[in-house]
Coordinates of N, CA and C in Angstrom, one line a residue:
M1 N -5.1 19.5 19.3 CA -4.2 18.4 19.1 C -3.2 18.1 19.7
H2 N -2.6 17.0 20.8 CA -1.6 17.0 21.9 C -0.2 17.6 20.6
E3 N 0.4 18.1 21.9 CA 2.2 18.6 21.3 C 2.7 18.1 20.4
Y4 N 2.8 16.3 21.4 CA 3.9 15.8 20.3 C 3.1 14.7 19.2
M5 N 2.2 15.1 18.5 CA 1.2 14.6 17.7 C 1.1 15.3 16.4
S6 N 1.7 14.7 15.7 CA 1.6 15.3 13.7 C 0.1 15.6 13.4
E7 N 0.2 15.9 12.2 CA -1.0 16.0 11.8 C -1.1 15.1 11.0
I8 N 0.1 14.1 10.8 CA -0.1 13.2 9.6 C 0.6 12.2 10.5
R9 N -0.3 10.7 11.1 CA 0.4 9.8 11.2 C 0.6 8.8 10.1
V10 N 1.9 8.2 10.7 CA 2.3 7.4 9.9 C 2.7 6.1 10.6
W11 N 2.4 5.0 9.8 CA 2.4 3.0 10.8 C 3.5 2.6 9.6
G12 N 4.1 1.8 9.9 CA 5.4 1.3 8.8 C 5.2 -0.5 9.6
L13 N 5.4 -1.2 8.4 CA 5.6 -2.9 8.8 C 6.0 -3.7 7.6
T14 N 7.4 -4.1 7.9 CA 8.3 -5.1 7.4 C 7.5 -6.3 7.3
C15 N 7.5 -7.2 6.1 CA 7.1 -8.3 6.3 C 8.1 -9.1 5.8
P16 N 8.2 -10.5 5.9 CA 8.8 -11.6 5.2 C 8.2 -11.5 4.1
G17 N 9.5 -12.5 3.2 CA 8.9 -12.9 1.9 C 8.1 -13.9 1.5
F18 N 7.3 -14.2 2.5 CA 6.0 -15.2 2.1 C 4.6 -14.5 1.9
R19 N 4.0 -15.5 0.8 CA 2.8 -15.4 0.1 C 1.6 -15.2 1.8
E20 N 1.9 -16.1 2.8 CA 1.0 -15.6 3.9 C 1.2 -14.2 4.7
E21 N 2.2 -13.4 4.2 CA 2.1 -12.0 5.0 C 1.3 -11.1 3.9
V22 N 1.0 -11.3 3.2 CA 0.0 -10.4 1.8 C -1.5 -10.3 2.8
S23 N -1.9 -11.5 3.5 CA -3.1 -11.4 4.1 C -2.5 -11.1 5.5
R24 N -1.5 -10.9 6.1 CA -1.3 -10.6 7.1 C -1.3 -8.6 7.3
A25 N -0.9 -8.1 6.0 CA -0.5 -6.8 5.7 C -1.9 -6.2 5.2
R26 N -2.8 -6.9 4.9 CA -4.2 -6.6 4.3 C -4.9 -6.4 6.1
R27 N -4.7 -7.3 6.8 CA -5.3 -7.3 8.2 C -4.9 -6.3 9.0
W28 N -3.8 -5.7 8.9 CA -2.5 -4.7 9.5 C -3.4 -3.8 9.2
T29 N -3.3 -3.3 7.6 CA -4.1 -1.9 7.0 C -5.2 -1.9 7.7
R30 N -6.0 -2.5 7.4 CA -7.8 -3.1 8.4 C -7.9 -2.1 9.6
D31 N -6.9 -2.8 9.9 CA -7.0 -2.4 11.7 C -6.6 -1.3 12.3
I32 N -5.9 -0.9 11.5 CA -5.4 0.6 11.2 C -6.3 1.5 11.4
L33 N -6.7 1.2 9.8 CA -8.2 2.1 9.1 C -9.3 2.3 9.0
N34 N -9.5 1.3 10.7 CA -10.9 0.6 10.7 C -11.9 2.2 11.2
G35 N -12.6 1.9 10.4 CA -13.8 2.6 10.0 C -13.4 4.0 9.2
H36 N -12.5 4.1 8.6 CA -12.0 5.0 7.4 C -12.8 5.2 6.1
P37 N -13.4 5.5 5.7 CA -14.0 5.8 4.5 C -13.3 5.3 2.7
S38 N -12.3 5.1 3.4 CA -11.3 4.3 2.6 C -10.4 2.8 2.6
T39 N -10.9 2.7 3.7 CA -10.8 1.3 4.5 C -10.5 -0.2 3.3
D40 N -11.3 -0.2 2.6 CA -11.8 -1.2 1.7 C -11.1 -0.7 0.8
D41 N -10.6 0.2 0.2 CA -9.6 0.6 -1.1 C -8.3 0.5 -0.9
V42 N -7.7 1.2 0.3 CA -6.8 0.4 0.8 C -6.0 -0.7 1.1
A43 N -7.0 -1.4 1.8 CA -6.9 -2.6 1.7 C -6.6 -3.5 0.0
V44 N -7.2 -3.4 -0.7 CA -7.2 -4.1 -2.4 C -5.6 -3.0 -2.4
I45 N -5.3 -2.0 -2.4 CA -4.3 -2.0 -2.7 C -2.8 -2.3 -2.1
V46 N -2.8 -2.5 -0.9 CA -2.0 -3.2 0.5 C -1.7 -4.6 -0.5
T47 N -2.9 -5.6 -0.6 CA -3.2 -6.8 -1.2 C -2.0 -7.1 -2.4
E48 N -2.6 -6.2 -3.6 CA -1.9 -6.1 -5.0 C -0.7 -5.5 -4.9
L49 N -0.5 -4.7 -4.4 CA 1.3 -4.3 -4.0 C 2.1 -5.1 -3.3
S50 N 1.7 -5.7 -2.3 CA 2.3 -6.7 -1.6 C 2.7 -7.8 -2.5
A51 N 2.0 -8.3 -3.0 CA 1.6 -9.3 -4.1 C 2.7 -9.4 -5.1
N52 N 2.6 -8.3 -5.7 CA 3.3 -8.0 -7.0 C 4.2 -8.1 -6.5
A53 N 5.0 -7.3 -5.1 CA 6.5 -7.5 -5.1 C 7.3 -8.5 -4.7
L54 N 6.0 -9.3 -4.4 CA 6.5 -11.0 -3.5 C 6.7 -11.8 -5.4
R55 N 6.0 -11.6 -5.9 CA 6.0 -12.6 -7.4 C 6.8 -11.7 -8.2
H56 N 7.4 -10.5 -8.8 CA 8.1 -9.6 -9.4 C 9.6 -9.5 -9.0
T57 N 9.5 -9.6 -7.7 CA 10.9 -9.0 -7.3 C 11.7 -9.9 -6.2
A58 N 12.9 -9.6 -5.7 CA 13.5 -9.9 -4.7 C 12.7 -10.0 -3.5
S59 N 11.5 -9.6 -3.5 CA 11.0 -10.0 -2.4 C 10.5 -11.2 -1.7
G60 N 10.0 -11.8 -3.1 CA 9.6 -13.2 -2.7 C 10.5 -14.2 -2.5
E61 N 11.6 -13.8 -2.9 CA 12.8 -15.4 -2.7 C 13.3 -15.6 -0.8
K62 N 14.1 -16.3 -1.3 CA 14.5 -16.3 0.1 C 15.2 -15.6 0.8
N63 N 15.0 -14.8 2.1 CA 15.4 -14.0 2.9 C 14.9 -12.6 2.3
G64 N 14.0 -12.6 1.4 CA 13.5 -11.6 0.9 C 12.1 -10.7 2.2
A65 N 12.3 -9.6 1.8 CA 10.9 -8.8 2.8 C 10.3 -7.6 1.5
F66 N 9.5 -7.3 2.1 CA 8.6 -6.0 1.9 C 8.3 -5.1 2.4
H67 N 7.9 -4.1 2.8 CA 8.2 -3.0 3.4 C 6.5 -2.3 3.1
I68 N 5.9 -1.8 4.1 CA 4.4 -1.3 3.9 C 4.5 0.3 5.0
T69 N 4.4 1.4 4.0 CA 4.3 2.4 5.1 C 2.6 2.7 4.5
L70 N 2.3 3.3 5.8 CA 0.9 3.7 5.9 C 0.8 5.0 6.2
A71 N 0.3 6.1 5.9 CA 0.3 7.8 6.0 C -1.7 8.0 5.7
L72 N -1.9 8.6 7.1 CA -3.1 9.0 6.9 C -3.2 10.5 7.6
A73 N -3.5 11.5 6.8 CA -3.5 12.7 7.2 C -4.7 13.2 6.9
E74 N -5.4 14.3 7.2 CA -6.6 15.2 7.5 C -7.3 14.5 6.2
H75 N -7.1 14.9 4.8 CA -7.8 14.8 4.0 C -7.4 13.4 2.7
A76 N -6.4 12.4 2.9 CA -5.6 11.9 2.4 C -5.5 10.8 3.0
V77 N -5.1 9.8 2.5 CA -4.2 8.1 2.7 C -3.3 8.1 1.7
F78 N -2.3 7.8 2.1 CA -0.7 7.7 1.8 C -0.4 6.0 1.6
V79 N -0.6 5.2 0.9 CA 0.0 3.9 1.0 C 1.1 3.8 0.0
S80 N 2.4 2.9 0.4 CA 3.4 2.5 -0.3 C 3.9 1.4 0.2
V81 N 4.5 0.3 -0.9 CA 5.0 -0.7 -1.0 C 6.3 -0.3 -1.4
A82 N 7.6 -0.8 -0.7 CA 8.7 -0.9 -1.5 C 9.3 -2.5 -1.4
D83 N 9.7 -2.5 -2.2 CA 9.8 -3.9 -2.6 C 11.6 -4.1 -2.6
A84 N 12.2 -5.5 -3.2 CA 13.3 -5.6 -2.6 C 14.2 -5.6 -3.7
G85 N 13.7 -5.5 -5.1 CA 14.2 -4.9 -6.3 C 14.6 -6.3 -7.0
S86 N 14.8 -6.0 -8.4 CA 15.4 -7.5 -9.3 C 15.8 -6.6 -10.0
T87 N 16.9 -7.3 -10.9 CA 17.4 -6.4 -12.4 C 16.8 -6.5 -12.9
D88 N 15.6 -7.5 -13.5 CA 15.0 -7.7 -14.5 C 13.2 -6.6 -14.6
T89 N 13.3 -5.9 -13.3 CA 11.7 -6.2 -12.9 C 11.5 -5.0 -12.6
V90 N 10.9 -3.8 -13.5 CA 10.4 -2.3 -13.0 C 8.7 -2.5 -12.6
P91 N 8.0 -1.8 -11.7 CA 6.9 -1.8 -12.1 C 6.3 -0.8 -12.7
K92 N 5.2 -1.2 -13.8 CA 4.5 -0.4 -14.6 C 3.5 -1.4 -15.0
V93 N 2.4 -0.2 -15.5 CA 1.1 -0.4 -15.4 C 0.7 -0.9 -16.8
T94 N -0.2 -2.3 -17.0 CA -0.2 -2.9 -18.2 C -1.8 -3.1 -18.7
C95 N -1.6 -3.1 -19.9 CA -3.2 -3.4 -19.8 C -3.8 -4.7 -20.8
A96 N -3.9 -5.8 -19.5 CA -3.7 -7.3 -20.0 C -4.7 -7.1 -20.7
D97 N -4.9 -8.4 -21.7 CA -6.4 -8.9 -22.7 C -7.7 -9.6 -21.5
D98 N -8.1 -9.8 -22.2 CA -9.5 -10.5 -21.7 C -8.9 -11.6 -21.2
M99 N -8.4 -12.2 -21.6 CA -7.6 -13.5 -21.2 C -6.7 -14.1 -20.2
A100 N -6.2 -12.8 -20.1 CA -5.1 -12.9 -19.4 C -5.2 -13.4 -17.7
V101 N -4.5 -14.2 -17.4 CA -4.6 -14.9 -16.0 C -4.2 -13.8 -14.8
S102 N -3.5 -12.8 -15.4 CA -2.5 -11.9 -14.5 C -2.4 -10.2 -15.0
G103 N -1.3 -9.5 -14.4 CA -1.2 -8.6 -15.2 C -2.0 -7.6 -14.9
R104 N -2.8 -7.3 -14.2 CA -4.1 -6.7 -13.8 C -3.7 -5.5 -12.5
G105 N -2.8 -6.1 -11.8 CA -2.6 -5.2 -10.4 C -2.4 -4.0 -10.3
L106 N -1.5 -3.3 -10.9 CA -1.2 -1.7 -10.7 C -2.6 -0.7 -11.6
D107 N -3.2 -1.7 -12.9 CA -4.0 -1.0 -13.3 C -5.1 -0.6 -12.9
M108 N -5.3 -2.0 -11.4 CA -6.4 -1.7 -10.6 C -6.5 -1.0 -9.3
V109 N -4.9 -1.0 -9.1 CA -4.1 0.1 -7.8 C -5.0 1.5 -8.9
T110 N -4.2 2.0 -9.8 CA -4.4 3.1 -10.3 C -6.0 3.5 -10.5
A111 N -6.7 2.8 -10.6 CA -8.0 2.6 -11.0 C -8.8 3.1 -9.6
L112 N -8.0 2.9 -8.6 CA -9.1 3.0 -6.9 C -8.2 4.3 -6.4
A113 N -6.9 4.7 -6.8 CA -6.6 5.3 -6.3 C -6.4 6.8 -7.2
D114 N -6.3 8.3 -6.4 CA -6.1 9.4 -6.7 C -4.6 9.5 -7.7
R115 N -3.6 9.2 -7.5 CA -2.5 9.5 -7.9 C -1.7 8.1 -7.4
V116 N -0.5 7.9 -8.3 CA 0.2 6.8 -8.3 C 1.3 7.1 -8.8
A117 N 1.9 6.3 -7.7 CA 4.1 7.5 -8.0 C 4.7 6.0 -8.1
I118 N 5.9 5.9 -9.0 CA 6.2 4.5 -8.7 C 7.7 5.3 -8.9
H119 N 9.2 4.7 -7.6 CA 10.4 5.3 -7.5 C 11.0 4.0 -7.3
S120 N 12.0 4.5 -7.9 CA 13.6 3.5 -7.6 C 14.0 4.3 -6.9
T121 N 14.8 3.2 -5.6 CA 15.0 2.9 -4.3 C 16.4 2.8 -4.0
G122 N 17.2 2.4 -5.3 CA 18.7 2.0 -5.6 C 18.8 1.0 -5.5
H123 N 18.0 -0.3 -4.4 CA 18.0 -1.5 -5.0 C 16.6 -2.4 -4.9
G124 N 15.5 -1.2 -4.9 CA 14.4 -1.7 -5.5 C 13.5 -0.5 -5.9
H125 N 12.4 -0.9 -5.9 CA 11.0 0.3 -5.8 C 10.1 0.2 -5.2
T126 N 9.6 1.4 -4.9 CA 8.6 2.3 -3.9 C 7.1 2.2 -4.7
V127 N 6.0 1.6 -5.0 CA 4.7 2.5 -5.3 C 4.0 2.9 -4.4
T128 N 3.7 4.4 -4.3 CA 2.7 4.7 -3.7 C 1.4 5.2 -4.3
A129 N 0.8 4.9 -3.6 CA -0.8 5.1 -4.1 C -1.4 6.4 -3.2
E130 N -2.1 7.7 -3.7 CA -2.6 8.4 -2.6 C -3.7 8.5 -3.1
L131 N -5.2 8.1 -2.0 CA -6.2 8.5 -1.9 C -7.0 9.7 -0.9
R132 N -7.5 10.4 -1.6 CA -8.1 11.5 -1.3 C -9.1 11.4 -0.4
T133 N -10.0 12.1 0.1 CA -11.5 11.8 1.0 C -11.2 13.1 1.7
A134 N -12.9 13.3 2.0 CA -13.9 14.3 1.9 C -14.4 13.8 3.7
Q135 N -13.8 14.7 4.5 CA -14.2 14.1 5.7 C -14.8 15.3 6.6
P136 N -16.1 14.3 7.0 CA -17.1 15.1 7.9 C -16.8 15.6 9.0
E137 N -17.1 16.9 9.1 CA -17.0 17.5 10.6 C -16.5 16.5 11.8
G138 N -15.4 17.3 12.5 CA -15.6 16.4 13.6 C -15.5 14.8 13.6
H139 N -15.0 14.2 12.4 CA -14.3 12.8 12.2 C -13.1 13.0 12.9
P140 N -13.1 11.5 13.7 CA -11.6 11.6 14.4 C -10.4 11.5 13.3
W141 N -11.0 11.1 11.7 CA -10.2 10.5 10.8 C -9.3 12.0 10.5

């Protein structure tokens, strides 16, 4: 490994609070993880968390934004989405009934990830999902 490279690689993307940014965030994630065994699951997680930030927090309001951090380690991928907060919204896993048209986002994220953590940032919340991966010997990831 080169002396100026860490074992964990980290990328960040700040998106303005427009719905079309969810698809840009998903494409960005896929571009970074191209060929990684967790690419599809991480893309779904980014989609869900980004959409939740826009729908349920000030991230989706005028001048709102959300930030994605993607960290890639030898045996894990970490993805975090930080929202712009709201006075009445805290991310939480809910069990939506069969007829509900929404309310399954974080439930889906917890099903795909090995661990999910929700942290208050003082002005919003950050949801982080960890996906552990078994890497074949000599794989560039």
